[in-house]
mmCIF file of C-alpha atoms in Angstrom:
data_model
loop_
_atom_site.group_PDB
_atom_site.id
_atom_site.type_symbol
_atom_site.label_atom_id
_atom_site.label_comp_id
_atom_site.label_asym_id
_atom_site.label_seq_id
_atom_site.Cartn_x
_atom_site.Cartn_y
_atom_site.Cartn_z
ATOM 1 C CA UNK A 70 -14.774 18.708 -13.929
ATOM 2 C CA UNK A 71 -11.110 20.020 -13.557
ATOM 3 C CA UNK A 72 -8.208 17.960 -14.105
ATOM 4 C CA UNK A 73 -7.403 17.685 -10.459
ATOM 5 C CA UNK A 74 -11.090 16.445 -9.735
ATOM 6 C CA UNK A 75 -10.689 13.798 -12.369
ATOM 7 C CA UNK A 76 -7.216 12.757 -11.217
ATOM 8 C CA UNK A 77 -8.525 12.276 -7.529
ATOM 9 C CA UNK A 78 -11.841 10.246 -8.437
ATOM 10 C CA UNK A 79 -12.169 7.476 -6.325
ATOM 11 C CA UNK A 80 -13.922 5.349 -9.004
ATOM 12 C CA UNK A 81 -10.707 4.801 -10.724
ATOM 13 C CA UNK A 82 -10.358 1.289 -9.289
ATOM 14 C CA UNK A 83 -10.784 -2.213 -10.762
ATOM 15 C CA UNK A 84 -14.431 -3.686 -10.246
ATOM 16 C CA UNK A 85 -15.010 -6.612 -7.909
ATOM 17 C CA UNK A 86 -16.332 -8.493 -10.897
ATOM 18 C CA UNK A 87 -13.052 -8.144 -12.980
ATOM 19 C CA UNK A 88 -11.125 -9.719 -9.831
ATOM 20 C CA UNK A 89 -13.788 -12.567 -9.973
ATOM 21 C CA UNK A 90 -13.471 -13.204 -13.751
ATOM 22 C CA UNK A 91 -10.233 -15.387 -13.750
ATOM 23 C CA UNK A 92 -12.260 -18.259 -11.781
ATOM 24 C CA UNK A 93 -14.113 -18.944 -15.013
ATOM 25 C CA UNK A 94 -11.259 -19.120 -17.471
ATOM 26 C CA UNK A 95 -9.999 -22.747 -17.966
ATOM 27 C CA UNK A 96 -6.155 -22.005 -17.932
ATOM 28 C CA UNK A 97 -3.553 -24.361 -16.719
ATOM 29 C CA UNK A 98 -1.461 -21.850 -14.806
ATOM 30 C CA UNK A 99 -2.254 -18.465 -13.519
ATOM 31 C CA UNK A 100 -0.252 -15.286 -12.094
ATOM 32 C CA UNK A 101 -2.024 -12.077 -11.095
ATOM 33 C CA UNK A 102 -1.046 -8.392 -9.991
ATOM 34 C CA UNK A 103 -3.940 -8.800 -7.483
ATOM 35 C CA UNK A 104 -1.002 -10.460 -5.284
ATOM 36 C CA UNK A 105 0.932 -7.001 -5.160
ATOM 37 C CA UNK A 106 -1.959 -4.491 -4.749
ATOM 38 C CA UNK A 107 -2.262 -2.622 -7.962
ATOM 39 C CA UNK A 108 -5.755 -0.837 -7.885
ATOM 40 C CA UNK A 109 -5.300 1.024 -11.191
ATOM 41 C CA UNK A 110 -5.368 -1.803 -13.343
ATOM 42 C CA UNK A 111 -5.634 -5.781 -12.968
ATOM 43 C CA UNK A 112 -3.373 -8.110 -14.890
ATOM 44 C CA UNK A 113 -4.088 -11.689 -14.781
ATOM 45 C CA UNK A 114 -1.613 -13.953 -16.676
ATOM 46 C CA UNK A 115 -3.163 -17.442 -18.265
ATOM 47 C CA UNK A 116 -0.946 -19.976 -19.672
ATOM 48 C CA UNK A 117 -2.075 -23.129 -21.282
ATOM 49 C CA UNK A 118 -5.600 -24.557 -21.823
ATOM 50 C CA UNK A 119 -7.290 -26.887 -19.148
ATOM 51 C CA UNK A 120 -10.664 -27.663 -21.001
ATOM 52 C CA UNK A 121 -12.306 -27.228 -24.155
ATOM 53 C CA UNK A 122 -16.000 -26.783 -22.596
ATOM 54 C CA UNK A 123 -17.772 -23.712 -23.317
ATOM 55 C CA UNK A 124 -17.484 -21.108 -20.411
ATOM 56 C CA UNK A 125 -19.023 -17.976 -19.862
ATOM 57 C CA UNK A 126 -17.062 -14.763 -18.869
ATOM 58 C CA UNK A 127 -18.130 -12.729 -15.887
ATOM 59 C CA UNK A 128 -19.745 -9.426 -17.023
ATOM 60 C CA UNK A 129 -17.683 -6.493 -15.986
ATOM 61 C CA UNK A 130 -17.864 -2.784 -16.363
ATOM 62 C CA UNK A 131 -14.125 -2.377 -16.999
ATOM 63 C CA UNK A 132 -12.403 -2.368 -20.382
ATOM 64 C CA UNK A 133 -10.943 -5.737 -20.910
ATOM 65 C CA UNK A 134 -7.646 -6.130 -22.893
ATOM 66 C CA UNK A 135 -6.453 -9.445 -23.843
ATOM 67 C CA UNK A 136 -2.995 -9.633 -25.090
ATOM 68 C CA UNK A 137 -0.998 -12.646 -26.808
ATOM 69 C CA UNK A 138 2.333 -12.730 -25.400
ATOM 70 C CA UNK A 139 3.411 -16.047 -26.557
ATOM 71 C CA UNK A 140 2.183 -19.183 -28.838
ATOM 72 C CA UNK A 141 -0.498 -19.413 -31.284
ATOM 73 C CA UNK A 142 -4.066 -20.543 -30.586
ATOM 74 C CA UNK A 143 -7.562 -20.138 -31.481
ATOM 75 C CA UNK A 144 -10.519 -19.063 -29.246
ATOM 76 C CA UNK A 145 -14.272 -18.925 -30.405
ATOM 77 C CA UNK A 146 -16.596 -16.558 -28.941
ATOM 78 C CA UNK A 147 -20.573 -16.602 -29.476
ATOM 79 C CA UNK A 148 -21.828 -13.186 -30.739
ATOM 80 C CA UNK A 149 -24.948 -12.368 -32.614
ATOM 81 C CA UNK A 150 -26.390 -15.717 -32.711
ATOM 82 C CA UNK A 151 -23.433 -17.781 -34.034
ATOM 83 C CA UNK A 152 -19.866 -18.794 -33.017
ATOM 84 C CA UNK A 153 -17.088 -16.561 -34.544
ATOM 85 C CA UNK A 154 -13.494 -17.910 -34.736
ATOM 86 C CA UNK A 155 -10.514 -15.826 -34.030
ATOM 87 C CA UNK A 156 -6.801 -16.869 -34.246
ATOM 88 C CA UNK A 157 -4.297 -15.313 -31.925
ATOM 89 C CA UNK A 158 -0.534 -14.923 -32.386
ATOM 90 C CA UNK A 159 2.112 -13.005 -30.209
ATOM 91 C CA UNK A 160 1.091 -9.332 -30.768
ATOM 92 C CA UNK A 161 -2.611 -9.920 -31.156
ATOM 93 C CA UNK A 162 -5.011 -7.806 -28.911
ATOM 94 C CA UNK A 163 -8.708 -8.449 -27.983
ATOM 95 C CA UNK A 164 -10.669 -5.614 -26.647
ATOM 96 C CA UNK A 165 -14.006 -6.187 -24.764
ATOM 97 C CA UNK A 166 -16.084 -3.387 -23.179
ATOM 98 C CA UNK A 167 -19.357 -4.373 -22.426
ATOM 99 C CA UNK A 168 -20.991 -5.424 -19.249
ATOM 100 C CA UNK A 169 -22.616 -8.477 -20.897
ATOM 101 C CA UNK A 170 -21.408 -11.808 -20.147
ATOM 102 C CA UNK A 171 -19.862 -13.697 -23.194
ATOM 103 C CA UNK A 172 -19.688 -17.437 -24.062
ATOM 104 C CA UNK A 173 -16.279 -18.699 -25.010
ATOM 105 C CA UNK A 174 -14.428 -21.915 -26.103
ATOM 106 C CA UNK A 175 -11.045 -23.232 -26.880
ATOM 107 C CA UNK A 176 -11.355 -25.711 -29.832
ATOM 108 C CA UNK A 177 -8.193 -27.566 -28.990
ATOM 109 C CA UNK A 178 -6.086 -27.739 -25.921
ATOM 110 C CA UNK A 179 -2.780 -25.786 -26.170
ATOM 111 C CA UNK A 180 -0.200 -25.895 -23.206
ATOM 112 C CA UNK A 181 2.318 -23.239 -24.990
ATOM 113 C CA UNK A 182 0.231 -19.959 -25.254
ATOM 114 C CA UNK A 183 0.247 -17.254 -22.874
ATOM 115 C CA UNK A 184 -2.542 -14.781 -22.502
ATOM 116 C CA UNK A 185 -2.312 -11.590 -20.496
ATOM 117 C CA UNK A 186 -5.891 -10.232 -19.510
ATOM 118 C CA UNK A 187 -5.703 -6.656 -18.548
ATOM 119 C CA UNK A 188 -8.651 -4.595 -16.869
ATOM 120 C CA UNK A 189 -8.834 -0.841 -16.873
ATOM 121 C CA UNK A 190 -11.324 0.692 -14.618
ATOM 122 C CA UNK A 191 -14.413 2.167 -16.324
ATOM 123 C CA UNK A 192 -14.345 5.355 -14.467
ATOM 124 C CA UNK A 193 -10.585 5.870 -15.796
ATOM 125 C CA UNK A 194 -11.783 5.228 -19.247
ATOM 126 C CA UNK A 195 -14.603 7.705 -18.899
ATOM 127 C CA UNK A 196 -12.504 10.416 -17.499
ATOM 128 C CA UNK A 197 -10.001 9.884 -20.398
ATOM 129 C CA UNK A 198 -12.671 10.228 -22.806
ATOM 130 C CA UNK A 199 -13.753 13.511 -21.374
ATOM 131 C CA UNK A 200 -10.381 14.905 -21.711
ATOM 132 C CA UNK A 201 -10.299 14.143 -25.268
ATOM 133 C CA UNK A 202 -13.546 15.501 -25.766
ATOM 134 C CA UNK A 203 -13.972 19.047 -27.917
ATOM 135 C CA UNK A 204 -15.784 21.840 -26.422
ATOM 136 C CA UNK A 205 -19.540 21.556 -27.135
ATOM 137 C CA UNK A 206 -19.026 17.849 -28.281
ATOM 138 C CA UNK A 207 -21.064 14.964 -26.782
ATOM 139 C CA UNK A 208 -19.069 12.009 -25.923
ATOM 140 C CA UNK A 209 -20.009 8.468 -26.441
ATOM 141 C CA UNK A 210 -18.501 5.564 -24.565
ATOM 142 C CA UNK A 211 -17.361 3.219 -27.398
ATOM 143 C CA UNK A 212 -18.224 -0.532 -26.885
ATOM 144 C CA UNK A 213 -15.958 -3.336 -28.118
ATOM 145 C CA UNK A 214 -17.003 -7.183 -28.337
ATOM 146 C CA UNK A 215 -14.026 -9.246 -28.706
ATOM 147 C CA UNK A 216 -12.542 -6.917 -31.215
ATOM 148 C CA UNK A 217 -9.189 -8.304 -32.517
ATOM 149 C CA UNK A 218 -6.306 -6.346 -33.725
ATOM 150 C CA UNK A 219 -2.610 -6.574 -33.973
ATOM 151 C CA UNK A 220 -0.996 -3.882 -31.719
ATOM 152 C CA UNK A 221 2.658 -4.131 -31.293
ATOM 153 C CA UNK A 222 2.656 -0.984 -28.819
ATOM 154 C CA UNK A 223 -0.009 -2.590 -26.279
ATOM 155 C CA UNK A 224 1.812 -5.861 -26.781
ATOM 156 C CA UNK A 225 5.317 -4.755 -25.748
ATOM 157 C CA UNK A 226 3.708 -2.851 -22.777
ATOM 158 C CA UNK A 227 1.744 -6.019 -21.455
ATOM 159 C CA UNK A 228 5.361 -7.708 -21.715
ATOM 160 C CA UNK A 229 6.881 -4.945 -19.701
ATOM 161 C CA UNK A 230 4.053 -4.879 -17.297
ATOM 162 C CA UNK A 231 4.685 -8.674 -16.639
ATOM 163 C CA UNK A 232 8.232 -7.863 -15.776
ATOM 164 C CA UNK A 233 7.443 -5.127 -13.539
ATOM 165 C CA UNK A 234 4.807 -7.287 -11.839
ATOM 166 C CA UNK A 235 7.483 -9.524 -10.906
ATOM 167 C CA UNK A 236 9.611 -6.797 -9.509
ATOM 168 C CA UNK A 237 6.576 -5.342 -7.445
ATOM 169 C CA UNK A 238 6.675 -1.927 -9.330
ATOM 170 C CA UNK A 239 4.505 0.358 -7.301
ATOM 171 C CA UNK A 240 1.123 2.162 -7.694
ATOM 172 C CA UNK A 241 2.495 4.810 -9.647
ATOM 173 C CA UNK A 242 3.739 2.695 -12.436
ATOM 174 C CA UNK A 243 0.273 0.952 -12.492
ATOM 175 C CA UNK A 244 -1.755 4.096 -12.698
ATOM 176 C CA UNK A 245 0.729 5.781 -15.303
ATOM 177 C CA UNK A 246 0.282 2.719 -17.396
ATOM 178 C CA UNK A 247 -3.213 2.456 -17.251
ATOM 179 C CA UNK A 248 -3.817 6.156 -18.311
ATOM 180 C CA UNK A 249 -1.658 5.528 -21.268
ATOM 181 C CA UNK A 250 -3.531 2.322 -22.404
ATOM 182 C CA UNK A 251 -6.703 4.059 -22.127
ATOM 183 C CA UNK A 252 -5.677 7.026 -24.105
ATOM 184 C CA UNK A 253 -4.146 4.915 -26.877
ATOM 185 C CA UNK A 254 -7.013 2.545 -26.893
ATOM 186 C CA UNK A 255 -9.771 5.302 -27.331
ATOM 187 C CA UNK A 256 -7.613 7.518 -29.742
ATOM 188 C CA UNK A 257 -7.068 4.702 -31.859
ATOM 189 C CA UNK A 258 -10.016 2.286 -31.901
ATOM 190 C CA UNK A 259 -12.723 4.267 -30.437
ATOM 191 C CA UNK A 260 -15.650 6.029 -31.957
ATOM 192 C CA UNK A 261 -14.122 9.357 -31.034
ATOM 193 C CA UNK A 262 -10.605 9.448 -32.150
ATOM 194 C CA UNK A 263 -8.278 11.943 -30.639
ATOM 195 C CA UNK A 264 -8.555 15.895 -31.844
ATOM 196 C CA UNK A 265 -7.001 18.760 -30.817
ATOM 197 C CA UNK A 266 -9.034 20.281 -27.797
ATOM 198 C CA UNK A 267 -9.665 23.835 -27.157
ATOM 199 C CA UNK A 268 -8.925 23.348 -23.939
ATOM 200 C CA UNK A 269 -5.717 23.742 -22.509
ATOM 201 C CA UNK A 270 -4.219 20.663 -20.867
ATOM 202 C CA UNK A 271 -2.542 22.859 -18.421
ATOM 203 C CA UNK A 272 1.065 24.080 -18.233
ATOM 204 C CA UNK A 273 3.762 23.203 -15.441
ATOM 205 C CA UNK A 274 5.395 26.256 -14.267
ATOM 206 C CA UNK A 275 8.979 26.246 -12.468
ATOM 207 C CA UNK A 276 6.857 26.632 -9.011
ATOM 208 C CA UNK A 277 4.725 23.795 -9.742
ATOM 209 C CA UNK A 278 7.786 21.434 -10.723
ATOM 210 C CA UNK A 279 9.385 22.707 -7.245
ATOM 211 C CA UNK A 280 6.208 21.573 -5.573
ATOM 212 C CA UNK A 281 6.041 18.150 -7.299
ATOM 213 C CA UNK A 282 9.771 17.502 -6.325
ATOM 214 C CA UNK A 283 9.037 18.855 -2.555
ATOM 215 C CA UNK A 284 6.390 16.373 -2.496
ATOM 216 C CA UNK A 285 8.456 13.470 -3.781
ATOM 217 C CA UNK A 286 11.185 14.651 -1.445
ATOM 218 C CA UNK A 287 8.836 14.751 1.586
ATOM 219 C CA UNK A 288 6.716 11.617 0.711
ATOM 220 C CA UNK A 289 9.111 9.204 -0.860
ATOM 221 C CA UNK A 290 8.524 6.456 1.783
ATOM 222 C CA UNK A 291 4.774 6.491 1.012
ATOM 223 C CA UNK A 292 2.679 4.967 -1.704
ATOM 224 C CA UNK A 293 2.663 7.811 -4.446
ATOM 225 C CA UNK A 294 0.337 7.873 -7.264
ATOM 226 C CA UNK A 295 0.414 9.462 -10.773
ATOM 227 C CA UNK A 296 -2.940 11.453 -9.693
ATOM 228 C CA UNK A 297 -1.292 12.886 -6.370
ATOM 229 C CA UNK A 298 1.611 14.194 -8.402
ATOM 230 C CA UNK A 299 -0.668 15.653 -11.096
ATOM 231 C CA UNK A 300 -2.538 17.363 -8.440
ATOM 232 C CA UNK A 301 0.556 18.873 -7.003
ATOM 233 C CA UNK A 302 1.117 20.276 -10.560
ATOM 234 C CA UNK A 303 -2.461 21.323 -11.033
ATOM 235 C CA UNK A 304 -2.788 19.672 -14.308
ATOM 236 C CA UNK A 305 -4.789 16.696 -15.781
ATOM 237 C CA UNK A 306 -2.964 13.521 -15.126
ATOM 238 C CA UNK A 307 -3.335 12.688 -18.867
ATOM 239 C CA UNK A 308 -0.872 15.263 -19.639
ATOM 240 C CA UNK A 309 1.145 15.520 -16.591
ATOM 241 C CA UNK A 310 3.785 12.947 -17.530
ATOM 242 C CA UNK A 311 4.559 14.584 -20.849
ATOM 243 C CA UNK A 312 4.648 18.077 -19.399
ATOM 244 C CA UNK A 313 6.892 17.061 -16.481
ATOM 245 C CA UNK A 314 9.324 15.526 -18.796
ATOM 246 C CA UNK A 315 9.301 18.484 -20.960
ATOM 247 C CA UNK A 316 10.560 20.554 -18.006
ATOM 248 C CA UNK A 317 12.655 17.985 -16.217
ATOM 249 C CA UNK A 318 13.865 16.027 -18.923
ATOM 250 C CA UNK A 319 13.080 12.584 -17.309
ATOM 251 C CA UNK A 320 9.592 11.163 -16.329
ATOM 252 C CA UNK A 321 8.167 11.643 -12.738
ATOM 253 C CA UNK A 322 8.494 7.646 -12.198
ATOM 254 C CA UNK A 323 12.414 8.062 -12.795
ATOM 255 C CA UNK A 324 12.732 11.064 -10.732
ATOM 256 C CA UNK A 325 11.098 9.447 -7.995
ATOM 257 C CA UNK A 326 12.910 6.163 -8.283
ATOM 258 C CA UNK A 327 16.197 8.325 -8.053
ATOM 259 C CA UNK A 328 14.800 10.199 -4.933
ATOM 260 C CA UNK A 329 14.083 6.883 -3.241
ATOM 261 C CA UNK A 330 17.586 5.402 -4.230
ATOM 262 C CA UNK A 331 19.538 8.434 -3.069
ATOM 263 C CA UNK A 332 17.567 8.283 0.322
ATOM 264 C CA UNK A 333 18.467 4.449 0.723
ATOM 265 C CA UNK A 334 22.252 5.290 -0.225
ATOM 266 C CA UNK A 335 22.245 7.802 2.801
ATOM 267 C CA UNK A 336 20.629 5.250 5.094
ATOM 268 C CA UNK A 337 22.980 2.491 3.909
ATOM 269 C CA UNK A 338 26.090 4.472 4.912
ATOM 270 C CA UNK A 339 24.666 6.178 7.897
ATOM 271 C CA UNK A 340 22.543 3.483 9.893
ATOM 272 C CA UNK A 341 22.543 -0.210 11.004
ATOM 273 C CA UNK A 342 19.234 -0.984 9.230
ATOM 274 C CA UNK A 343 18.926 -4.151 7.247
ATOM 275 C CA UNK A 344 18.658 -3.771 3.381
ATOM 276 C CA UNK A 345 15.214 -5.021 3.487
ATOM 277 C CA UNK A 346 14.243 -2.334 6.247
ATOM 278 C CA UNK A 347 15.863 0.418 4.462
ATOM 279 C CA UNK A 348 14.106 -0.800 1.146
ATOM 280 C CA UNK A 349 10.513 -0.283 2.951
ATOM 281 C CA UNK A 350 11.824 2.737 4.574
ATOM 282 C CA UNK A 351 12.525 4.545 1.128
ATOM 283 C CA UNK A 352 9.095 3.278 -0.663
ATOM 284 C CA UNK A 353 10.289 0.109 -2.174
ATOM 285 C CA UNK A 354 7.541 -2.748 -2.080
ATOM 286 C CA UNK A 355 10.273 -5.397 -2.957
ATOM 287 C CA UNK A 356 13.840 -5.774 -1.798
ATOM 288 C CA UNK A 357 14.810 -7.586 -5.045
ATOM 289 C CA UNK A 358 13.391 -4.505 -7.189
ATOM 290 C CA UNK A 359 15.317 -2.070 -4.696
ATOM 291 C CA UNK A 360 18.588 -4.201 -5.209
ATOM 292 C CA UNK A 361 18.098 -4.251 -8.752
ATOM 293 C CA UNK A 362 17.583 -0.330 -9.069
ATOM 294 C CA UNK A 363 20.428 0.330 -6.421
ATOM 295 C CA UNK A 364 22.757 -1.620 -8.442
ATOM 296 C CA UNK A 365 21.923 -0.075 -11.777
ATOM 297 C CA UNK A 366 22.462 3.507 -10.049
ATOM 298 C CA UNK A 367 25.524 2.662 -8.109
ATOM 299 C CA UNK A 368 27.279 -0.303 -9.949
ATOM 300 C CA UNK A 369 27.250 -2.328 -6.887
ATOM 301 C CA UNK A 370 24.603 -4.085 -4.548
ATOM 302 C CA UNK A 371 23.398 -2.476 -1.468
ATOM 303 C CA UNK A 372 25.567 -5.008 0.652
ATOM 304 C CA UNK A 373 28.595 -4.805 -1.327
ATOM 305 C CA UNK A 374 28.591 -0.758 -1.388
ATOM 306 C CA UNK A 375 28.118 -0.955 2.427
ATOM 307 C CA UNK A 376 30.967 -3.382 3.132
ATOM 308 C CA UNK A 377 33.086 -1.532 0.906
ATOM 309 C CA UNK A 378 32.419 1.919 2.574
ATOM 310 C CA UNK A 379 33.346 0.406 5.900
ATOM 311 C CA UNK A 380 36.745 -1.076 5.066
#
């Protein structure tokens, strides 16, 4: 399977079982990326404990990553005929990659902690593993069962995802992050650590760069995914961001955002459309996210810049 085929695979979406999982977790307060429509990953934020009773997780084929964002707490899980106790602190991560449901319990109530659960589609993890596989080598999907480790990179990315979720970052951001997390976890904790592959990851020529930039210019009003951009460049999406930045000096996400902001700037000065209408017309899913990005670029809010230009 080539890089473009892998990137366009429709199995790279979160399973319905993962979406049902938060119903079983006894948290006091919840927030979720399901409200903004990401499909490349699912992020559920759980705060506080509402019960000390044993609960059973819902079995899912997706890779589940638990990230402790704040507070310290203990959580027991039942594995191999006995209860095992794990203590969590900020920066702790839990990896669970088995379709079997697991029993958990919180030994004492705690209203201070925040736990982010991130679900990565099984199809994405399998595609990532295949990209890392050496020629002639048989790949074997690793399994994790409440494997706990401190990983500051994953923890920091979890916090960034929370901030992006509040700002309604698009699917391109979600798919890029999901691909990086899958690669990082498989190479660092999987049974097949990353090795130099004899297969070429591909190269982006100037002509391909132009094609990607043209695609952004023509489709900036649409929802653009990392898969689509990698397909335009004819390289694997697992290498696309790195190769693109080597050529252009910025990530594709940054260039797309700049393209949208420049288009919005033109509309602000040349049309009577409202700020929210311009935000939507330029591919921003949130007016607040658009206003923040625009202000960082031009040093003024869209409304202020429009007023100043008409004096």
